[in-house]
Coordinates of C-alpha atoms in Angstrom, one line a residue:
M1 CA -36.9 -17.6 0.5
N2 CA -38.6 -18.0 -2.9
E3 CA -42.3 -18.7 -2.4
F4 CA -42.9 -19.9 -5.9
T5 CA -42.7 -23.6 -6.8
P6 CA -40.6 -24.6 -9.9
R7 CA -43.8 -25.0 -11.8
Q8 CA -45.0 -21.5 -10.9
R9 CA -41.7 -20.0 -11.9
K10 CA -41.8 -21.7 -15.3
I11 CA -45.3 -20.3 -15.9
T12 CA -44.2 -16.8 -14.8
Y13 CA -41.2 -16.9 -17.1
A14 CA -43.4 -18.1 -20.0
V15 CA -46.0 -15.3 -19.4
A16 CA -43.2 -12.7 -19.1
L17 CA -41.6 -13.9 -22.4
L18 CA -45.0 -13.7 -24.0
L19 CA -45.7 -10.2 -22.8
L20 CA -42.3 -9.0 -23.9
S21 CA -42.7 -10.5 -27.3
I22 CA -45.9 -8.5 -28.0
P23 CA -44.1 -5.1 -28.4
I24 CA -41.3 -6.8 -30.3
I25 CA -43.7 -8.4 -32.8
W26 CA -45.6 -5.1 -33.0
L27 CA -42.5 -3.0 -33.7
G28 CA -41.0 -5.5 -36.1
R29 CA -44.1 -6.6 -38.0
P30 CA -43.4 -6.6 -41.8
A31 CA -45.0 -4.3 -44.2
S32 CA -48.0 -5.6 -46.1
V33 CA -46.5 -4.5 -49.5
A34 CA -42.8 -4.1 -50.5
S35 CA -41.6 -0.5 -50.2
A36 CA -41.1 -0.2 -54.0
D37 CA -44.7 -1.2 -54.7
R38 CA -46.4 0.5 -51.7
A39 CA -49.3 2.8 -52.3
E40 CA -51.0 5.3 -50.0
G41 CA -53.0 3.5 -47.3
D42 CA -50.8 0.3 -47.4
D43 CA -49.5 -0.8 -44.1
A44 CA -45.8 0.2 -43.8
G45 CA -45.2 -2.3 -41.0
G46 CA -43.8 -1.7 -37.5
M47 CA -41.2 0.9 -36.5
L48 CA -38.3 -1.5 -37.0
S49 CA -39.5 -2.5 -40.4
Q50 CA -39.9 1.2 -41.4
K51 CA -36.4 1.9 -40.1
R52 CA -35.0 -1.0 -42.2
D53 CA -36.7 0.4 -45.3
A54 CA -35.5 4.0 -44.5
F55 CA -31.9 3.0 -44.1
T56 CA -32.0 0.0 -46.6
L57 CA -30.8 -2.4 -43.9
G58 CA -33.0 -5.4 -44.6
E59 CA -31.7 -8.2 -46.7
A60 CA -34.6 -7.7 -49.2
S61 CA -33.5 -4.1 -49.7
L62 CA -30.0 -5.3 -50.8
G63 CA -31.5 -7.4 -53.7
N64 CA -33.5 -10.5 -54.4
V65 CA -33.5 -13.1 -51.6
D66 CA -32.7 -16.7 -52.4
P67 CA -34.4 -19.0 -49.9
S68 CA -31.8 -21.8 -50.5
S69 CA -29.1 -19.3 -49.5
S70 CA -30.8 -18.5 -46.2
T71 CA -31.4 -22.2 -45.6
M72 CA -27.7 -23.1 -46.2
N73 CA -26.6 -20.4 -43.8
L74 CA -28.9 -21.6 -41.1
V75 CA -27.9 -25.3 -41.5
L76 CA -24.2 -24.4 -41.3
F77 CA -24.5 -22.3 -38.1
G78 CA -21.1 -20.8 -37.5
L79 CA -19.3 -22.9 -40.1
R80 CA -20.2 -20.7 -43.1
G81 CA -16.7 -19.2 -43.2
V82 CA -15.0 -22.6 -43.1
A83 CA -17.3 -24.0 -45.8
T84 CA -16.7 -20.9 -48.0
N85 CA -12.9 -21.3 -47.7
V86 CA -13.1 -24.9 -48.7
L87 CA -15.2 -24.1 -51.7
W88 CA -12.8 -21.3 -52.8
Q89 CA -9.9 -23.8 -52.7
D90 CA -11.9 -26.4 -54.5
A91 CA -12.9 -23.9 -57.2
M92 CA -9.3 -23.0 -57.8
D93 CA -8.3 -26.7 -58.0
A94 CA -11.2 -27.3 -60.5
K95 CA -9.9 -24.5 -62.7
E96 CA -6.3 -25.8 -62.7
K97 CA -7.6 -29.3 -63.6
K98 CA -10.0 -27.8 -66.2
D99 CA -13.0 -29.4 -64.5
W100 CA -15.4 -26.8 -65.6
A101 CA -18.6 -28.4 -64.3
R102 CA -17.1 -28.7 -60.8
L103 CA -15.9 -25.1 -61.0
R104 CA -19.3 -23.7 -61.9
S105 CA -20.9 -25.8 -59.1
D106 CA -18.4 -24.5 -56.6
V107 CA -18.9 -20.9 -57.7
D108 CA -22.7 -21.2 -57.4
S109 CA -22.3 -22.7 -53.9
I110 CA -20.0 -19.9 -52.8
T111 CA -22.6 -17.3 -53.9
L112 CA -25.2 -19.1 -51.8
L113 CA -23.0 -18.8 -48.8
Q114 CA -21.8 -15.2 -49.4
P115 CA -24.6 -13.6 -51.5
H116 CA -23.8 -10.1 -50.4
Y117 CA -20.0 -10.3 -50.6
E118 CA -19.5 -8.4 -53.8
K119 CA -15.9 -9.6 -54.4
V120 CA -17.2 -13.2 -55.0
W121 CA -19.4 -12.0 -57.9
D122 CA -16.7 -9.7 -59.2
F123 CA -13.8 -12.1 -59.1
Q124 CA -15.6 -15.2 -60.2
G125 CA -17.5 -13.4 -63.0
W126 CA -14.1 -12.1 -64.3
N127 CA -12.6 -15.6 -63.8
L128 CA -15.3 -17.2 -66.0
A129 CA -15.4 -14.5 -68.7
Y130 CA -11.6 -14.1 -69.0
N131 CA -9.6 -17.0 -67.6
V132 CA -11.9 -19.9 -68.2
A133 CA -12.9 -18.6 -71.7
A134 CA -9.2 -18.4 -72.7
E135 CA -8.7 -22.1 -71.9
W136 CA -10.9 -23.1 -74.8
D137 CA -9.8 -23.4 -78.5
G138 CA -13.2 -23.0 -80.2
V139 CA -14.5 -19.5 -80.5
P140 CA -18.1 -20.6 -79.8
D141 CA -16.9 -22.3 -76.6
R142 CA -15.1 -19.1 -75.5
W143 CA -18.2 -17.2 -76.2
Y144 CA -20.2 -19.5 -74.0
W145 CA -17.9 -18.8 -71.0
V146 CA -17.8 -15.1 -71.7
K147 CA -21.6 -15.2 -71.5
E148 CA -21.5 -17.3 -68.3
G149 CA -19.2 -14.8 -66.6
T150 CA -21.3 -11.9 -67.7
K151 CA -24.6 -13.5 -66.6
F152 CA -23.0 -14.5 -63.3
V153 CA -22.2 -10.8 -62.5
M154 CA -25.7 -9.9 -63.6
D155 CA -27.0 -12.4 -61.1
G156 CA -24.8 -10.7 -58.5
V157 CA -26.5 -7.4 -59.4
D158 CA -29.9 -9.0 -58.8
R159 CA -28.7 -10.1 -55.3
N160 CA -27.0 -6.8 -54.6
S161 CA -29.1 -4.2 -56.3
Q162 CA -27.5 -1.3 -54.4
S163 CA -24.0 -2.0 -55.7
P164 CA -22.7 0.5 -58.3
D165 CA -19.5 -1.6 -58.6
L166 CA -21.2 -4.8 -59.8
R167 CA -23.3 -2.8 -62.2
F168 CA -20.2 -1.3 -63.5
K169 CA -18.5 -4.7 -64.0
V170 CA -21.3 -5.9 -66.2
G171 CA -20.8 -2.8 -68.4
Q172 CA -17.1 -3.4 -68.4
I173 CA -17.3 -7.0 -69.6
L174 CA -19.9 -6.1 -72.3
G175 CA -17.7 -3.3 -73.6
Q176 CA -14.2 -4.4 -73.1
K177 CA -14.2 -8.2 -73.2
I178 CA -16.5 -8.5 -76.2
G179 CA -15.3 -5.3 -77.9
N180 CA -11.5 -5.7 -77.5
A181 CA -10.9 -9.5 -77.6
D182 CA -9.0 -11.0 -80.5
E183 CA -12.3 -12.8 -81.3
K184 CA -14.3 -9.5 -81.2
N185 CA -15.6 -9.9 -84.8
Y186 CA -17.0 -13.3 -84.0
Y187 CA -18.4 -12.1 -80.7
R188 CA -20.2 -9.1 -82.3
E189 CA -21.8 -11.6 -84.7
Y190 CA -22.7 -13.9 -81.9
W191 CA -24.3 -11.0 -80.0
N192 CA -27.3 -11.0 -82.3
E193 CA -27.0 -14.6 -83.7
D194 CA -25.9 -16.9 -80.9
P195 CA -24.0 -20.0 -82.1
D196 CA -26.0 -22.3 -79.9
V197 CA -28.8 -22.7 -82.4
A198 CA -30.5 -25.5 -80.5
A199 CA -31.0 -23.2 -77.5
F200 CA -31.6 -19.8 -79.2
G201 CA -32.7 -20.6 -82.7
G202 CA -30.0 -18.4 -84.3
Q203 CA -31.3 -15.4 -82.2
T204 CA -29.7 -13.4 -79.4
D205 CA -29.4 -14.9 -75.9
P206 CA -32.1 -12.9 -74.0
E207 CA -30.4 -13.6 -70.6
L208 CA -27.3 -11.7 -71.8
N209 CA -28.7 -9.2 -74.2
R210 CA -30.9 -7.2 -71.9
D211 CA -31.0 -3.9 -70.1
P212 CA -30.9 -3.8 -66.3
A213 CA -34.7 -3.7 -66.0
E214 CA -35.0 -6.7 -68.4
T215 CA -37.4 -4.6 -70.6
R216 CA -35.5 -4.5 -73.9
S217 CA -32.5 -5.8 -75.9
F218 CA -29.8 -4.0 -77.9
P219 CA -28.5 -4.4 -81.4
H220 CA -24.9 -3.9 -80.3
H221 CA -23.0 -4.9 -77.2
H222 CA -21.6 -1.4 -76.7
L223 CA -25.1 0.0 -76.4
A224 CA -25.9 -2.6 -73.7
S225 CA -22.6 -1.7 -72.0
K226 CA -23.7 2.0 -72.0
S227 CA -27.0 1.0 -70.4
W228 CA -25.3 -0.9 -67.6
Y229 CA -22.8 1.9 -67.0
Q230 CA -25.6 4.4 -66.7
Y231 CA -27.3 2.0 -64.3
S232 CA -24.1 2.1 -62.3
V233 CA -24.0 5.9 -62.2
E234 CA -27.6 6.0 -61.0
A235 CA -26.7 3.7 -58.1
N236 CA -23.7 5.9 -57.3
D237 CA -25.9 9.0 -57.3
N238 CA -28.4 7.4 -54.8
P239 CA -27.4 8.8 -51.3
K240 CA -28.8 5.6 -49.6
F241 CA -26.5 3.3 -51.6
P242 CA -22.7 2.8 -51.2
R243 CA -20.3 4.8 -53.3
Q244 CA -18.4 3.3 -56.2
S245 CA -14.8 2.2 -55.6
Q246 CA -13.6 1.7 -59.2
M247 CA -11.9 5.0 -60.2
I248 CA -12.0 8.8 -59.7
E249 CA -15.5 10.2 -59.9
E250 CA -15.2 12.1 -63.2
L251 CA -13.9 9.0 -65.0
F252 CA -16.5 6.8 -63.5
V253 CA -19.4 9.0 -64.6
S254 CA -17.9 9.4 -68.1
K255 CA -18.3 5.7 -68.9
P256 CA -21.8 5.9 -70.5
A257 CA -20.7 8.6 -72.9
E258 CA -17.5 6.7 -73.6
A259 CA -19.5 3.5 -74.4
Q260 CA -21.6 5.5 -76.9
R261 CA -18.4 6.7 -78.6
Q262 CA -17.0 3.1 -78.7
Y263 CA -20.3 2.1 -80.4
A264 CA -19.8 4.7 -83.1
E265 CA -16.2 3.6 -83.6
A266 CA -17.2 -0.1 -83.7
I267 CA -19.9 0.3 -86.4
E268 CA -17.5 2.3 -88.6
E269 CA -14.8 -0.2 -88.2
A270 CA -17.3 -2.9 -89.3
G271 CA -18.2 -0.8 -92.4
E272 CA -21.7 0.1 -91.1
F273 CA -21.6 3.7 -92.2
A274 CA -25.4 4.5 -92.5
D275 CA -25.8 4.8 -88.7
A276 CA -22.4 6.4 -88.0
P277 CA -23.4 10.1 -88.2
A278 CA -26.3 9.7 -85.7
A279 CA -24.1 7.5 -83.5
W280 CA -21.4 10.2 -83.4
S281 CA -24.0 13.0 -82.8
D282 CA -25.3 11.0 -79.9
A283 CA -21.7 10.6 -78.6
R284 CA -21.2 14.3 -78.7
R285 CA -24.5 15.0 -77.0
D286 CA -23.7 12.5 -74.2
W287 CA -20.3 14.0 -73.8
V288 CA -21.3 17.7 -73.8
E289 CA -24.9 17.9 -72.6
G290 CA -24.6 14.8 -70.3
L291 CA -21.1 14.8 -68.8
G292 CA -20.3 18.4 -69.5
K293 CA -23.2 19.7 -67.5
R294 CA -22.9 17.2 -64.7
R295 CA -21.7 18.3 -61.3
L296 CA -18.4 16.9 -60.3
P297 CA -16.8 16.9 -56.8
T298 CA -13.7 18.9 -56.2
F299 CA -11.1 19.4 -53.4
I300 CA -12.3 22.9 -52.7
G301 CA -15.6 21.7 -51.1
A302 CA -17.9 22.4 -54.0
T303 CA -19.1 20.7 -57.2
V304 CA -18.3 22.1 -60.6
F305 CA -19.3 21.3 -64.2
V306 CA -16.9 21.6 -67.1
E307 CA -19.2 23.2 -69.7
A308 CA -19.3 26.4 -67.7
D309 CA -19.5 30.0 -69.0
E310 CA -18.5 33.1 -66.9
E311 CA -21.9 33.3 -65.2
D312 CA -21.7 29.7 -64.2
V313 CA -18.2 30.3 -62.8
R314 CA -19.6 33.2 -60.8
Q315 CA -22.5 31.2 -59.4
M316 CA -20.2 28.2 -58.5
T317 CA -17.8 30.6 -56.7
E318 CA -20.7 32.0 -54.7
E319 CA -21.9 28.5 -53.8
V320 CA -18.6 27.4 -52.4
N321 CA -18.1 30.5 -50.4
A322 CA -21.6 30.3 -49.0
R323 CA -20.9 26.8 -47.9
L324 CA -17.7 27.8 -46.2
A325 CA -19.5 30.6 -44.4
E326 CA -22.2 28.2 -43.3
Y327 CA -19.5 26.0 -41.6
G328 CA -17.8 29.1 -40.1
I329 CA -14.7 28.9 -42.2
E330 CA -13.1 32.2 -43.1
R331 CA -11.3 31.0 -46.2
R332 CA -12.9 32.3 -49.5
F333 CA -12.2 31.1 -53.1
T334 CA -11.9 33.3 -56.1
E335 CA -13.3 32.8 -59.5
D336 CA -9.8 32.0 -60.8
E337 CA -9.5 29.2 -58.3
V338 CA -12.8 27.7 -59.4
R339 CA -11.7 28.0 -63.1
A340 CA -8.5 26.1 -62.1
E341 CA -10.7 23.3 -60.6
I342 CA -12.7 23.2 -63.9
A343 CA -9.5 23.0 -65.9
R344 CA -8.3 20.1 -63.8
K345 CA -11.5 18.2 -64.5
R346 CA -11.2 18.9 -68.2
N347 CA -7.6 17.7 -68.3
S348 CA -8.5 14.6 -66.3
L349 CA -11.2 13.7 -68.8
N350 CA -9.3 14.8 -71.8
Y351 CA -12.6 16.6 -72.3
D352 CA -11.8 19.1 -75.1
F353 CA -10.1 16.4 -77.3
W354 CA -13.0 14.0 -77.2
K355 CA -15.5 16.8 -77.7
E356 CA -13.7 17.9 -80.9
K357 CA -13.2 14.3 -81.9
A358 CA -17.0 13.6 -81.7
T359 CA -17.7 16.8 -83.6
L360 CA -15.2 15.9 -86.4
E361 CA -16.4 12.3 -86.7
A362 CA -20.1 13.4 -86.9
R363 CA -19.4 15.4 -90.1
P364 CA -20.8 13.8 -93.3
E365 CA -17.4 14.4 -95.0
T366 CA -15.6 12.4 -92.3
V367 CA -18.0 9.5 -92.6
K368 CA -17.7 9.6 -96.4
A369 CA -13.9 9.6 -96.2
R370 CA -14.0 6.5 -94.0
Q371 CA -16.5 4.8 -96.3
L372 CA -14.4 5.4 -99.4
V373 CA -11.2 4.1 -97.7
Y374 CA -13.1 1.1 -96.5
E375 CA -14.4 0.3 -99.9
G376 CA -11.0 0.8 -101.4
K377 CA -9.5 -1.7 -98.9
L378 CA -12.3 -4.2 -99.9
A379 CA -11.5 -3.8 -103.5
L380 CA -7.8 -4.2 -102.9
V381 CA -8.3 -7.7 -101.5
S382 CA -10.9 -8.7 -104.2
D383 CA -10.2 -11.1 -107.0
E384 CA -12.5 -9.3 -109.4
P385 CA -10.9 -8.0 -112.7
G386 CA -9.9 -4.3 -112.4
A387 CA -10.4 -4.3 -108.6
Q388 CA -7.0 -2.9 -107.9
K389 CA -7.7 0.1 -110.1
I390 CA -11.0 0.7 -108.3
A391 CA -9.1 0.3 -105.0
A392 CA -6.5 3.0 -105.9
E393 CA -9.3 5.4 -107.0
K394 CA -11.4 5.0 -103.9
L395 CA -8.4 5.2 -101.5
W396 CA -7.1 8.3 -103.3
E397 CA -10.5 10.0 -103.2
G398 CA -11.0 9.0 -99.6
L399 CA -7.6 10.3 -98.5
E400 CA -8.2 13.5 -100.4
L401 CA -11.3 14.0 -98.3
W402 CA -9.4 13.1 -95.2
E403 CA -6.8 15.7 -96.0
K404 CA -9.6 18.4 -96.3
V405 CA -11.3 17.3 -93.1
L406 CA -8.1 17.3 -91.1
T407 CA -7.0 20.6 -92.4
E408 CA -10.3 22.2 -91.3
S409 CA -10.4 20.4 -87.9
P410 CA -9.2 22.1 -84.7
L411 CA -7.6 18.9 -83.6
G412 CA -4.9 19.1 -86.2
T413 CA -2.0 16.9 -85.2
E414 CA -3.4 16.2 -81.7
D415 CA -5.3 13.1 -82.8
V416 CA -2.2 10.8 -82.8
L417 CA -4.3 7.7 -83.1
G418 CA -6.2 9.1 -86.0
L419 CA -3.0 10.1 -87.8
S420 CA -1.6 6.6 -87.3
E421 CA -4.7 5.2 -88.9
R422 CA -4.2 7.5 -91.9
M423 CA -0.6 6.2 -92.1
V424 CA -1.9 2.7 -92.5
D425 CA -4.4 3.9 -95.1
L426 CA -1.4 5.4 -97.0
V427 CA 0.3 2.0 -97.1
Y428 CA -2.9 0.6 -98.6
L429 CA -2.8 3.4 -101.2
R430 CA 0.8 2.7 -102.0
D431 CA 0.1 -1.0 -102.4
A432 CA -2.8 -0.3 -104.7
L433 CA -0.7 2.1 -106.8
Q434 CA 2.0 -0.5 -107.2
F435 CA -0.6 -2.7 -109.0
T436 CA -1.8 0.0 -111.2
T437 CA 1.2 2.2 -112.0
G438 CA 4.1 0.1 -110.9
A439 CA 5.4 2.9 -108.6
A440 CA 7.3 1.6 -105.6
E441 CA 6.8 4.7 -103.4
L442 CA 3.9 7.2 -102.9
P443 CA 4.0 10.0 -105.5
E444 CA 4.5 13.5 -104.1
D445 CA 1.1 14.6 -105.3
A446 CA -0.6 11.8 -103.2
P447 CA -3.1 13.1 -100.6
L448 CA -1.5 13.4 -97.1
Y449 CA 1.9 12.9 -98.7
D450 CA 3.4 15.4 -96.2
L451 CA 2.1 13.3 -93.3
W452 CA 4.0 10.2 -94.7
N453 CA 7.1 12.1 -95.8
N454 CA 7.5 14.0 -92.5
S455 CA 7.0 11.0 -90.3
D456 CA 10.1 9.2 -88.9
A457 CA 11.1 5.8 -90.1
S458 CA 9.7 4.0 -87.0
A459 CA 6.2 5.5 -87.6
R460 CA 6.3 4.3 -91.3
E461 CA 7.5 0.8 -90.2
E462 CA 4.7 0.6 -87.6
A463 CA 2.1 1.5 -90.4
I464 CA 3.6 -1.2 -92.7
D465 CA 3.5 -3.8 -89.9
E466 CA -0.1 -3.0 -89.2
F467 CA -0.9 -3.2 -92.9
E468 CA 0.7 -6.6 -93.1
Y469 CA -1.1 -7.8 -90.0
E470 CA -4.4 -6.8 -91.4
R471 CA -3.8 -8.4 -94.7
R472 CA -2.4 -11.6 -93.1
N473 CA -5.5 -11.9 -90.9
N474 CA -8.0 -10.8 -93.5
I475 CA -9.0 -7.7 -91.4
I476 CA -10.7 -4.7 -93.1
R477 CA -11.2 -1.7 -90.9
G478 CA -13.3 1.3 -91.7

């Protein structure tokens, strides 16, 4: 028979709960300073707090914590999933009905309910930057929604700072959407001079044009893209963070170097040749010294790098065999097998081609050739007296220089895209010569005549179509 009265039992239970809570509070007490800012002597908190920091399990370690998000999840109890589904449906309905204010409100509410579900940030950021932007007719309006989508994913990175995939998505939108859209010439102008003069005074949008640490801006969107790609690679390299799920490893880590190359191509296309040699030199450095010396995983249980000499191959072979011996595996790899793995990585990256391409484009003669052809194209569309004669002279001189450069280049005929660009340049030359000499066809002594003459009819037709497209849309490419 229980000798305690109900009142005594209640007091006993309360005291027991109080006593049990003491070790829980002690073990789980928070640190006095965040782990990132902690100095020697600062309290690291209880054992549970230290474990959360060590294994990055706390919500704060995932990214910035939004108090309103936590409040909504507490108020909804177990109905968060239901509310999220309703909001997703409403967001899709708002998009179909072009109710953009409701769409943005729904998207913001979804992220409050699912702040660490990366697909929300990924999909809705892409939805705003691509789908919603495409619904507008005015280019400034499209630019607004491209910015909104990009900044939305940036917010996702702030809330999920461990995610390499979200960091990658920011770099992808900055590089691909702004750089490859039909409106890219406008977007590149808006990058430094936002059309919303009332908000930004004709300057850049600082919430968009920033590096991941928010310490600096960039003169070109491809350079910002490179910074975010590099930020993504750094997260992927951190053993405490999740791995990326975008693509095979070597292509993923090549993105910063690729963005630098795209920057060099973009400024030449825009006729900005003064910075082109340095941009291409940086592209070659990033490709060879950055990517080429980076360890890449393989299927043989070791990591290799593609800029490897014979001594490097010997060392990598010893490393993989030592690792196999450590695990008690009798299998041993030869140096030829390691070379085969390196060759597979080079082929996957198209490494040798882009290395030679950057080397070729960094040459002063190549930049000069591009500049002469660009100036010739500008003269061809000019209304100034004698402009067609100047156009023919510059195009002829530029293509002569191209002929010399291509003859000396190890790429030869491997640069199919480059040769197709030269075919278009030859159409410009033919058009300029028609004004000045009346000749309907390219003369046999024209530079790169063999390229034109030996190409099949379809290649010539494609070059003519591209020429007509550029003239019709007032496009001049360097």
